[in-house]
Amino acid sequence: MIDSRAGTFRILLALITAITLATAGAAVAQDRRQNAPGEFDFYVLALSWSPSFCQEAAERGHAGRSQDTQCGGERPYSFVVHGLWPQYERGFPDYCQRPAPRLDRNLMASMLDLMPAPGLIYNEWDKHGTCSGLGARGYFETVRKARAAVKIPPEFLELAAEKTVAPDEVEAAFIKVNPGLSNSAVAVTCSRSRLSEVRICMSKDLQFRACEEIDRRGCRREQVVMPPLRGG
């Protein structure tokens, strides 16, 4: 009886050891590429619904700080660029150069029409831009090209009253006006009951492409609220 138990224990120990080694091997393989600039599979263009962001900032007491341009300026923003994020098929790199090369202030200022908060631009360069394998100017030129490749549905450009929608409706609206975009390449995210972002997956040459992991992380609410543009 003792021998039988010992034999079973040895088999279990061998299985655990094999699984551990396999897992460690996979981790090592991932680590070889983790945070290596330019070594990634695709981009995610994250478009933030600005009215949701500004409402949440006000609720947290953060309005009037680094978001002055976006939430306190004269222009009523709709979708703005949160970032262009290099991604792996599973997971993503970040902060690929420490310290990050200093971002020129004039280059930062040139992006305020798409990313209307200086702090956001600096952070996106440090966290995501350094993983692109591009210099700062090349990275932000790519951000601008990615944004230009995506058309915003007209019903969201001048939203004057609060709108309640299903996440699938928002995806469908983007798919309708962007030929080649499919359900598997776009995801809506939400914060509390508000629409937060639309995330669109793009290849390195900025063509729409499927991204299962991003799609799985989409909002699971049946409906979300889109606050109106400022002044609406």
Tab-separated table of C-alpha atoms in Angstrom:
chain	number	residue	atom	x	y	z
A	1	MET	CA	0.000	0.000	0.000
A	2	ILE	CA	2.827	2.358	0.890
A	3	ASP	CA	4.634	1.545	-2.370
A	4	SER	CA	1.469	2.261	-4.359
A	5	ARG	CA	1.060	5.653	-2.735
A	6	ALA	CA	4.725	6.445	-3.250
A	7	GLY	CA	4.440	5.524	-6.913
A	8	THR	CA	1.390	7.754	-7.336
A	9	PHE	CA	3.204	10.598	-5.593
A	10	ARG	CA	6.209	10.239	-7.912
A	11	ILE	CA	3.934	10.328	-10.965
A	12	LEU	CA	2.171	13.464	-9.711
A	13	LEU	CA	5.502	15.096	-8.905
A	14	ALA	CA	6.770	14.316	-12.403
A	15	LEU	CA	3.633	15.798	-13.972
A	16	ILE	CA	3.888	18.967	-11.861
A	17	THR	CA	7.562	19.307	-12.765
A	18	ALA	CA	6.818	18.889	-16.474
A	19	ILE	CA	4.041	21.484	-16.361
A	20	THR	CA	6.249	23.900	-14.433
A	21	LEU	CA	9.088	23.527	-16.923
A	22	ALA	CA	6.745	23.997	-19.876
A	23	THR	CA	5.278	27.129	-18.293
A	24	ALA	CA	8.732	28.468	-17.499
A	25	GLY	CA	9.819	27.797	-21.073
A	26	ALA	CA	6.841	29.733	-22.422
A	27	ALA	CA	7.598	32.603	-20.043
A	28	VAL	CA	11.235	32.707	-21.168
A	29	ALA	CA	10.130	32.737	-24.816
A	30	GLN	CA	7.812	35.662	-24.073
A	31	ASP	CA	10.477	37.471	-22.085
A	32	ARG	CA	12.835	37.476	-25.056
A	33	ARG	CA	10.418	39.770	-26.892
A	34	GLN	CA	8.791	41.521	-23.934
A	35	ASN	CA	9.337	45.269	-24.161
A	36	ALA	CA	11.744	45.029	-27.108
A	37	PRO	CA	11.089	48.208	-29.160
A	38	GLY	CA	9.494	47.475	-32.516
A	39	GLU	CA	8.825	43.812	-31.784
A	40	PHE	CA	5.054	43.505	-31.596
A	41	ASP	CA	2.176	42.151	-33.657
A	42	PHE	CA	-0.311	44.968	-34.223
A	43	TYR	CA	-1.613	48.324	-32.992
A	44	VAL	CA	-4.740	49.299	-31.105
A	45	LEU	CA	-6.065	52.768	-31.879
A	46	ALA	CA	-7.986	53.828	-28.769
A	47	LEU	CA	-10.600	56.546	-29.329
A	48	SER	CA	-11.920	57.976	-26.080
A	49	TRP	CA	-15.419	59.465	-25.825
A	50	SER	CA	-14.356	62.822	-24.395
A	51	PRO	CA	-17.661	63.751	-22.674
A	52	SER	CA	-17.488	60.553	-20.585
A	53	PHE	CA	-13.882	61.233	-19.643
A	54	CYS	CA	-14.665	64.819	-18.607
A	55	GLN	CA	-17.684	63.821	-16.533
A	56	GLU	CA	-15.636	61.232	-14.688
A	57	ALA	CA	-12.775	63.698	-14.184
A	58	ALA	CA	-15.219	66.195	-12.676
A	59	GLU	CA	-16.661	63.537	-10.368
A	60	ARG	CA	-13.157	62.671	-9.153
A	61	GLY	CA	-12.334	66.336	-8.664
A	62	HIS	CA	-9.623	66.179	-11.348
A	63	ALA	CA	-11.130	68.561	-13.869
A	64	GLY	CA	-9.147	71.737	-14.277
A	65	ARG	CA	-5.747	70.064	-13.947
A	66	SER	CA	-3.927	68.373	-16.815
A	67	GLN	CA	-7.181	68.041	-18.778
A	68	ASP	CA	-7.742	71.809	-19.171
A	69	THR	CA	-7.468	71.708	-22.957
A	70	GLN	CA	-9.855	68.793	-23.299
A	71	CYS	CA	-12.432	69.488	-20.595
A	72	GLY	CA	-12.128	73.200	-19.959
A	73	GLY	CA	-11.308	74.687	-23.328
A	74	GLU	CA	-13.613	76.209	-25.897
A	75	ARG	CA	-13.804	73.254	-28.275
A	76	PRO	CA	-16.461	70.583	-27.526
A	77	TYR	CA	-14.627	67.314	-28.244
A	78	SER	CA	-16.331	64.068	-29.270
A	79	PHE	CA	-13.960	61.129	-29.898
A	80	VAL	CA	-10.327	61.965	-29.216
A	81	VAL	CA	-7.231	59.808	-29.549
A	82	HIS	CA	-6.294	58.177	-26.275
A	83	GLY	CA	-3.376	56.365	-27.840
A	84	LEU	CA	-1.911	54.054	-30.448
A	85	TRP	CA	-0.744	50.975	-28.568
A	86	PRO	CA	1.625	48.265	-29.804
A	87	GLN	CA	0.200	44.854	-28.904
A	88	TYR	CA	1.168	41.192	-28.836
A	89	GLU	CA	-1.439	38.610	-29.765
A	90	ARG	CA	-1.617	38.144	-25.999
A	91	GLY	CA	-0.603	41.025	-23.798
A	92	PHE	CA	1.348	44.122	-24.715
A	93	PRO	CA	4.680	45.847	-24.179
A	94	ASP	CA	5.047	49.081	-22.243
A	95	TYR	CA	7.768	51.500	-21.152
A	96	CYS	CA	10.252	49.964	-23.575
A	97	GLN	CA	12.920	52.604	-22.889
A	98	ARG	CA	13.697	53.819	-19.381
A	99	PRO	CA	14.119	56.691	-19.236
A	100	ALA	CA	12.201	57.481	-22.406
A	101	PRO	CA	13.855	59.858	-24.884
A	102	ARG	CA	12.665	63.360	-24.080
A	103	LEU	CA	9.661	64.466	-26.148
A	104	ASP	CA	10.116	67.826	-27.850
A	105	ARG	CA	7.570	70.356	-26.620
A	106	ASN	CA	6.785	71.598	-30.138
A	107	LEU	CA	6.054	68.044	-31.264
A	108	MET	CA	3.761	67.582	-28.270
A	109	ALA	CA	1.928	70.814	-29.111
A	110	SER	CA	1.436	69.678	-32.719
A	111	MET	CA	-0.667	66.728	-31.477
A	112	LEU	CA	-3.107	68.691	-29.326
A	113	ASP	CA	-5.739	68.708	-32.067
A	114	LEU	CA	-6.033	64.900	-31.769
A	115	MET	CA	-4.926	64.324	-28.160
A	116	PRO	CA	-6.042	67.479	-26.331
A	117	ALA	CA	-4.099	67.096	-23.074
A	118	PRO	CA	-0.333	67.614	-22.812
A	119	GLY	CA	0.016	65.119	-19.973
A	120	LEU	CA	-1.672	62.440	-22.075
A	121	ILE	CA	0.712	62.983	-24.991
A	122	TYR	CA	3.812	62.758	-22.808
A	123	ASN	CA	2.490	59.642	-21.079
A	124	GLU	CA	1.548	57.905	-24.328
A	125	TRP	CA	5.039	58.467	-25.698
A	126	ASP	CA	6.718	57.121	-22.565
A	127	LYS	CA	4.438	54.099	-22.165
A	128	HIS	CA	3.519	53.108	-25.709
A	129	GLY	CA	5.450	55.166	-28.241
A	130	THR	CA	8.802	53.868	-27.015
A	131	CYS	CA	7.614	50.342	-27.864
A	132	SER	CA	6.849	51.185	-31.493
A	133	GLY	CA	10.483	51.082	-32.617
A	134	LEU	CA	9.989	54.541	-34.104
A	135	GLY	CA	11.402	57.870	-33.079
A	136	ALA	CA	9.012	60.344	-31.480
A	137	ARG	CA	8.240	62.162	-34.722
A	138	GLY	CA	7.700	58.903	-36.598
A	139	TYR	CA	5.465	57.543	-33.871
A	140	PHE	CA	3.200	60.574	-33.737
A	141	GLU	CA	3.052	60.720	-37.530
A	142	THR	CA	1.800	57.122	-37.324
A	143	VAL	CA	-0.772	58.141	-34.700
A	144	ARG	CA	-2.024	60.827	-37.089
A	145	LYS	CA	-2.164	58.400	-40.035
A	146	ALA	CA	-4.027	55.815	-37.949
A	147	ARG	CA	-6.589	58.391	-36.855
A	148	ALA	CA	-7.007	59.614	-40.449
A	149	ALA	CA	-7.741	56.022	-41.521
A	150	VAL	CA	-10.801	55.854	-39.251
A	151	LYS	CA	-14.014	57.732	-39.990
A	152	ILE	CA	-16.198	58.727	-37.042
A	153	PRO	CA	-19.914	57.978	-37.593
A	154	PRO	CA	-21.689	61.286	-38.258
A	155	GLU	CA	-24.264	60.735	-35.501
A	156	PHE	CA	-21.482	61.038	-32.904
A	157	LEU	CA	-19.795	64.175	-34.214
A	158	GLU	CA	-22.223	66.715	-32.768
A	159	LEU	CA	-24.132	64.778	-30.119
A	160	ALA	CA	-26.330	67.423	-28.496
A	161	ALA	CA	-28.259	65.259	-26.014
A	162	GLU	CA	-27.424	62.249	-23.890
A	163	LYS	CA	-27.732	59.030	-25.868
A	164	THR	CA	-28.293	55.489	-24.596
A	165	VAL	CA	-26.986	52.819	-26.947
A	166	ALA	CA	-25.980	49.176	-27.007
A	167	PRO	CA	-22.219	48.619	-27.449
A	168	ASP	CA	-23.045	46.549	-30.533
A	169	GLU	CA	-24.814	49.561	-32.038
A	170	VAL	CA	-21.699	51.680	-31.636
A	171	GLU	CA	-19.567	48.979	-33.261
A	172	ALA	CA	-22.074	48.660	-36.097
A	173	ALA	CA	-22.003	52.421	-36.685
A	174	PHE	CA	-18.202	52.384	-37.032
A	175	ILE	CA	-18.299	49.321	-39.286
A	176	LYS	CA	-20.877	50.972	-41.539
A	177	VAL	CA	-18.695	53.999	-42.323
A	178	ASN	CA	-15.316	52.220	-42.390
A	179	PRO	CA	-15.056	49.702	-45.259
A	180	GLY	CA	-13.009	46.680	-44.252
A	181	LEU	CA	-13.676	47.049	-40.537
A	182	SER	CA	-15.314	43.996	-38.962
A	183	ASN	CA	-16.761	43.017	-35.595
A	184	SER	CA	-13.586	41.120	-34.765
A	185	ALA	CA	-11.454	44.252	-35.224
A	186	VAL	CA	-13.347	46.697	-33.016
A	187	ALA	CA	-14.371	46.732	-29.364
A	188	VAL	CA	-16.294	49.163	-27.185
A	189	THR	CA	-15.229	49.651	-23.576
A	190	CYS	CA	-17.277	51.154	-20.786
A	191	SER	CA	-16.706	52.666	-17.362
A	192	ARG	CA	-19.614	52.287	-14.975
A	193	SER	CA	-22.604	52.834	-17.247
A	194	ARG	CA	-20.868	55.226	-19.668
A	195	LEU	CA	-19.267	54.497	-23.007
A	196	SER	CA	-15.554	54.942	-22.492
A	197	GLU	CA	-13.674	54.065	-25.682
A	198	VAL	CA	-13.836	52.512	-29.116
A	199	ARG	CA	-10.723	50.412	-29.747
A	200	ILE	CA	-9.790	49.522	-33.300
A	201	CYS	CA	-7.127	46.969	-34.183
A	202	MET	CA	-4.760	47.752	-37.028
A	203	SER	CA	-1.767	46.021	-38.575
A	204	LYS	CA	1.624	47.698	-38.561
A	205	ASP	CA	0.758	49.172	-41.956
A	206	LEU	CA	-2.525	50.462	-40.482
A	207	GLN	CA	-4.965	48.062	-42.105
A	208	PHE	CA	-7.910	46.832	-40.032
A	209	ARG	CA	-7.300	43.370	-38.594
A	210	ALA	CA	-8.904	40.952	-36.150
A	211	CYS	CA	-7.789	40.884	-32.521
A	212	GLU	CA	-9.482	38.248	-30.388
A	213	GLU	CA	-8.081	39.341	-27.040
A	214	ILE	CA	-9.124	42.983	-27.476
A	215	ASP	CA	-12.556	41.897	-28.655
A	216	ARG	CA	-12.998	39.645	-25.603
A	217	ARG	CA	-12.262	42.550	-23.262
A	218	GLY	CA	-15.083	44.666	-24.689
A	219	CYS	CA	-17.972	46.062	-22.660
A	220	ARG	CA	-20.527	43.422	-21.622
A	221	ARG	CA	-23.314	45.816	-20.644
A	222	GLU	CA	-26.494	45.678	-22.673
A	223	GLN	CA	-26.608	49.477	-22.872
A	224	VAL	CA	-24.276	52.377	-22.177
A	225	VAL	CA	-24.771	56.114	-21.881
A	226	MET	CA	-23.017	58.609	-24.127
A	227	PRO	CA	-23.008	62.040	-22.428
A	228	PRO	CA	-23.478	64.907	-24.905
A	229	LEU	CA	-20.750	67.207	-26.137
A	230	ARG	CA	-20.040	70.167	-23.923
A	231	GLY	CA	-22.678	72.815	-24.575
A	232	GLY	CA	-25.146	70.176	-25.784
